[in-house]
Amino acid sequence: MPKLTFFNLPEMKRNKLIKAAEAEFSRVPLSQASISNIVKAAEIPRGSFYQYFENKEDAYYFLLEEQWNKRQDKFIASLNKYNGDIFEAFKELFQLMLEEKKTEDGYNFLKNALLNVTHEIEDVFTRIFDEKQIDTNRLKEITPLINKECLNISDEDEFYHIIQIITSVTFRNLVEKYSRNMTKEEALENFIIEMNLLKKGLYK
């Protein structure tokens, strides 16, 4: 997490630093990213960067989580729209991510993250229902919106595992979209097929 000094920055200066970091993390994987490029674009001394973040990893994962939190807000809206249907909500979230414009803030940053996946990056994308990792207030906001009556589950433990399966399938399809350079139509078709298989069940 950023240091308190980062959150105390004037909004304009904070946004400029975020834009500079996003640009660098969009250009290359985290391992190759340069703090020098970030501070140059943000027009701040290198020492100031360390007043705001511990290191470049600290900045990277903060920005990645901020970007994903925006998608979680869309997911919550979809759950409300589809009366708690978890499959329809994930399908709409997946489609919205495919349709995001390349010029939108954070698009290239997220794309680059998906093209250079690590376990840490995957954790950020799949922690939406992990009470050990997500803000408990956000989890309490999402879970009651899901219509569990539509799910073939017997207890909360099975509910947790079903959600983990769905989020993992969603994440893998996002990665494949970019790693295999698929069209939006191809990626969505594959995703819907897999979601429908999960809904129907895999065993006769």
Tab-separated table of C-alpha atoms in Angstrom:
chain	number	residue	atom	x	y	z
A	1	MET	CA	0.000	0.000	0.000
A	2	PRO	CA	1.160	3.556	-0.656
A	3	LYS	CA	2.391	5.608	2.259
A	4	LEU	CA	0.188	8.244	3.875
A	5	THR	CA	2.174	10.972	2.110
A	6	PHE	CA	0.828	9.701	-1.229
A	7	PHE	CA	-2.794	10.133	-0.141
A	8	ASN	CA	-1.970	13.575	1.248
A	9	LEU	CA	-0.769	14.797	-2.149
A	10	PRO	CA	-2.888	17.375	-3.984
A	11	GLU	CA	-5.231	15.545	-6.345
A	12	MET	CA	-3.615	16.931	-9.486
A	13	LYS	CA	-0.125	15.867	-8.427
A	14	ARG	CA	-1.357	12.448	-7.286
A	15	ASN	CA	-3.136	11.852	-10.600
A	16	LYS	CA	-0.048	12.898	-12.550
A	17	LEU	CA	2.039	10.350	-10.652
A	18	ILE	CA	-0.575	7.647	-11.271
A	19	LYS	CA	-0.652	8.433	-15.002
A	20	ALA	CA	3.138	8.290	-15.174
A	21	ALA	CA	3.228	4.933	-13.392
A	22	GLU	CA	0.444	3.493	-15.557
A	23	ALA	CA	2.288	4.562	-18.696
A	24	GLU	CA	5.486	2.832	-17.598
A	25	PHE	CA	3.718	-0.341	-16.466
A	26	SER	CA	1.842	-0.390	-19.779
A	27	ARG	CA	5.105	-0.177	-21.704
A	28	VAL	CA	6.938	-3.129	-20.139
A	29	PRO	CA	6.411	-5.902	-17.553
A	30	LEU	CA	6.894	-5.001	-13.906
A	31	SER	CA	10.367	-6.585	-13.818
A	32	GLN	CA	11.566	-4.224	-16.566
A	33	ALA	CA	9.771	-1.087	-15.397
A	34	SER	CA	11.937	1.896	-14.512
A	35	ILE	CA	11.332	4.204	-11.572
A	36	SER	CA	13.471	6.759	-13.419
A	37	ASN	CA	10.928	6.873	-16.246
A	38	ILE	CA	8.067	7.266	-13.793
A	39	VAL	CA	9.585	10.157	-11.863
A	40	LYS	CA	10.663	11.863	-15.082
A	41	ALA	CA	7.137	11.747	-16.506
A	42	ALA	CA	5.625	12.771	-13.162
A	43	GLU	CA	8.176	15.578	-12.849
A	44	ILE	CA	9.148	14.697	-9.293
A	45	PRO	CA	12.550	13.950	-7.702
A	46	ARG	CA	13.423	10.265	-7.436
A	47	GLY	CA	13.569	10.591	-3.656
A	48	SER	CA	9.959	11.759	-3.610
A	49	PHE	CA	8.844	8.467	-5.166
A	50	TYR	CA	10.090	6.621	-2.080
A	51	GLN	CA	8.150	9.016	0.112
A	52	TYR	CA	4.992	7.721	-1.562
A	53	PHE	CA	5.794	4.047	-2.255
A	54	GLU	CA	8.170	1.459	-0.829
A	55	ASN	CA	9.279	0.400	-4.312
A	56	LYS	CA	7.960	-0.051	-7.837
A	57	GLU	CA	6.155	-3.277	-6.832
A	58	ASP	CA	4.231	-1.325	-4.200
A	59	ALA	CA	3.110	1.188	-6.836
A	60	TYR	CA	2.306	-1.504	-9.393
A	61	TYR	CA	0.025	-3.603	-7.204
A	62	PHE	CA	-1.708	-0.551	-5.789
A	63	LEU	CA	-2.573	0.648	-9.304
A	64	LEU	CA	-3.596	-2.856	-10.397
A	65	GLU	CA	-5.954	-3.181	-7.451
A	66	GLU	CA	-7.396	0.277	-8.118
A	67	GLN	CA	-8.112	-0.686	-11.731
A	68	TRP	CA	-9.704	-3.973	-10.705
A	69	ASN	CA	-11.817	-2.261	-8.032
A	70	LYS	CA	-13.437	-0.240	-10.811
A	71	ARG	CA	-14.416	-3.506	-12.500
A	72	GLN	CA	-15.825	-4.803	-9.218
A	73	ASP	CA	-18.140	-1.802	-9.146
A	74	LYS	CA	-19.389	-2.803	-12.604
A	75	PHE	CA	-19.813	-6.378	-11.368
A	76	ILE	CA	-22.002	-5.194	-8.495
A	77	ALA	CA	-24.123	-3.196	-10.949
A	78	SER	CA	-24.526	-6.320	-13.094
A	79	LEU	CA	-25.601	-8.422	-10.115
A	80	ASN	CA	-28.321	-5.880	-9.394
A	81	LYS	CA	-29.313	-5.761	-13.054
A	82	TYR	CA	-29.680	-9.554	-13.346
A	83	ASN	CA	-31.302	-10.150	-9.954
A	84	GLY	CA	-28.311	-11.931	-8.506
A	85	ASP	CA	-27.608	-14.275	-11.440
A	86	ILE	CA	-23.880	-14.855	-10.966
A	87	PHE	CA	-23.369	-16.267	-14.467
A	88	GLU	CA	-25.039	-13.353	-16.232
A	89	ALA	CA	-23.123	-10.880	-14.054
A	90	PHE	CA	-19.771	-12.445	-14.903
A	91	LYS	CA	-20.694	-12.642	-18.585
A	92	GLU	CA	-21.527	-8.939	-18.664
A	93	LEU	CA	-18.339	-8.058	-16.767
A	94	PHE	CA	-16.279	-10.096	-19.238
A	95	GLN	CA	-17.987	-8.434	-22.191
A	96	LEU	CA	-17.513	-4.957	-20.737
A	97	MET	CA	-13.788	-5.598	-20.311
A	98	LEU	CA	-13.542	-6.759	-23.931
A	99	GLU	CA	-15.251	-3.595	-25.119
A	100	GLU	CA	-13.154	-1.120	-23.150
A	101	LYS	CA	-11.486	1.323	-25.496
A	102	LYS	CA	-7.729	1.219	-25.876
A	103	THR	CA	-7.626	4.924	-25.124
A	104	GLU	CA	-9.336	4.543	-21.753
A	105	ASP	CA	-7.289	4.992	-18.604
A	106	GLY	CA	-5.744	1.774	-17.440
A	107	TYR	CA	-6.633	-0.317	-20.510
A	108	ASN	CA	-3.063	-0.908	-21.639
A	109	PHE	CA	-1.927	-1.335	-18.049
A	110	LEU	CA	-4.419	-4.165	-17.502
A	111	LYS	CA	-3.641	-5.695	-20.887
A	112	ASN	CA	0.061	-5.733	-20.094
A	113	ALA	CA	-0.646	-7.320	-16.719
A	114	LEU	CA	-2.647	-10.095	-18.390
A	115	LEU	CA	0.143	-10.681	-20.899
A	116	ASN	CA	2.694	-11.010	-18.095
A	117	VAL	CA	0.768	-12.962	-15.479
A	118	THR	CA	2.356	-13.939	-12.188
A	119	HIS	CA	0.720	-15.570	-9.166
A	120	GLU	CA	0.550	-12.135	-7.534
A	121	ILE	CA	-1.262	-10.643	-10.523
A	122	GLU	CA	-3.687	-13.560	-10.655
A	123	ASP	CA	-4.415	-13.088	-6.939
A	124	VAL	CA	-5.505	-9.492	-7.561
A	125	PHE	CA	-7.934	-10.561	-10.297
A	126	THR	CA	-9.414	-13.564	-8.491
A	127	ARG	CA	-9.709	-12.242	-4.943
A	128	ILE	CA	-13.176	-10.795	-5.489
A	129	PHE	CA	-14.717	-13.336	-3.101
A	130	ASP	CA	-11.688	-14.235	-0.990
A	131	GLU	CA	-12.454	-12.982	2.505
A	132	LYS	CA	-8.780	-13.403	3.444
A	133	GLN	CA	-7.693	-10.890	0.820
A	134	ILE	CA	-10.593	-8.611	-0.056
A	135	ASP	CA	-11.852	-5.738	2.049
A	136	THR	CA	-14.528	-7.374	4.218
A	137	ASN	CA	-16.900	-4.460	3.612
A	138	ARG	CA	-16.734	-5.064	-0.147
A	139	LEU	CA	-17.314	-8.804	0.358
A	140	LYS	CA	-20.346	-8.093	2.542
A	141	GLU	CA	-21.645	-5.821	-0.197
A	142	ILE	CA	-21.311	-8.407	-2.977
A	143	THR	CA	-22.299	-11.732	-1.399
A	144	PRO	CA	-25.914	-10.856	-0.425
A	145	LEU	CA	-26.606	-9.768	-4.001
A	146	ILE	CA	-26.010	-13.276	-5.376
A	147	ASN	CA	-29.092	-15.433	-5.816
A	148	LYS	CA	-27.950	-18.689	-4.222
A	149	GLU	CA	-31.308	-20.326	-4.932
A	150	CYS	CA	-30.169	-20.757	-8.532
A	151	LEU	CA	-27.018	-22.620	-7.515
A	152	ASN	CA	-26.771	-26.350	-6.861
A	153	ILE	CA	-25.048	-26.019	-3.494
A	154	SER	CA	-25.650	-27.441	-0.050
A	155	ASP	CA	-23.644	-25.054	2.137
A	156	GLU	CA	-21.463	-21.934	2.235
A	157	ASP	CA	-18.306	-23.942	1.646
A	158	GLU	CA	-19.625	-25.201	-1.696
A	159	PHE	CA	-20.736	-21.670	-2.571
A	160	TYR	CA	-17.190	-20.420	-1.977
A	161	HIS	CA	-15.714	-23.103	-4.244
A	162	ILE	CA	-18.212	-22.478	-7.037
A	163	ILE	CA	-17.289	-18.800	-7.017
A	164	GLN	CA	-13.592	-19.651	-7.141
A	165	ILE	CA	-14.195	-21.851	-10.189
A	166	ILE	CA	-16.152	-19.138	-12.001
A	167	THR	CA	-13.588	-16.417	-11.243
A	168	SER	CA	-10.729	-18.689	-12.349
A	169	VAL	CA	-12.461	-19.472	-15.649
A	170	THR	CA	-13.132	-15.776	-16.206
A	171	PHE	CA	-9.528	-14.829	-15.501
A	172	ARG	CA	-8.107	-17.559	-17.752
A	173	ASN	CA	-10.341	-16.444	-20.618
A	174	LEU	CA	-9.136	-12.856	-20.230
A	175	VAL	CA	-5.521	-14.033	-20.352
A	176	GLU	CA	-6.177	-16.173	-23.421
A	177	LYS	CA	-7.865	-13.284	-25.206
A	178	TYR	CA	-4.646	-11.282	-25.165
A	179	SER	CA	-2.030	-14.040	-25.189
A	180	ARG	CA	-3.630	-15.697	-28.224
A	181	ASN	CA	-4.543	-12.361	-29.840
A	182	MET	CA	-8.180	-13.405	-30.169
A	183	THR	CA	-10.917	-11.144	-31.472
A	184	LYS	CA	-13.537	-9.909	-29.034
A	185	GLU	CA	-16.079	-12.159	-30.711
A	186	GLU	CA	-13.892	-15.271	-30.400
A	187	ALA	CA	-13.072	-14.573	-26.770
A	188	LEU	CA	-16.707	-13.975	-25.837
A	189	GLU	CA	-17.879	-17.102	-27.672
A	190	ASN	CA	-15.344	-19.285	-25.830
A	191	PHE	CA	-16.239	-17.732	-22.504
A	192	ILE	CA	-19.988	-18.250	-22.973
A	193	ILE	CA	-19.452	-21.898	-23.946
A	194	GLU	CA	-17.500	-22.530	-20.754
A	195	MET	CA	-19.998	-20.653	-18.584
A	196	ASN	CA	-22.874	-22.656	-20.089
A	197	LEU	CA	-21.023	-25.916	-19.430
A	198	LEU	CA	-20.633	-24.919	-15.793
A	199	LYS	CA	-24.310	-24.026	-15.553
A	200	LYS	CA	-25.432	-27.341	-17.058
A	201	GLY	CA	-22.905	-29.454	-15.182
A	202	LEU	CA	-20.193	-31.651	-16.663
A	203	TYR	CA	-21.461	-35.097	-15.711
A	204	LYS	CA	-24.440	-36.989	-17.176
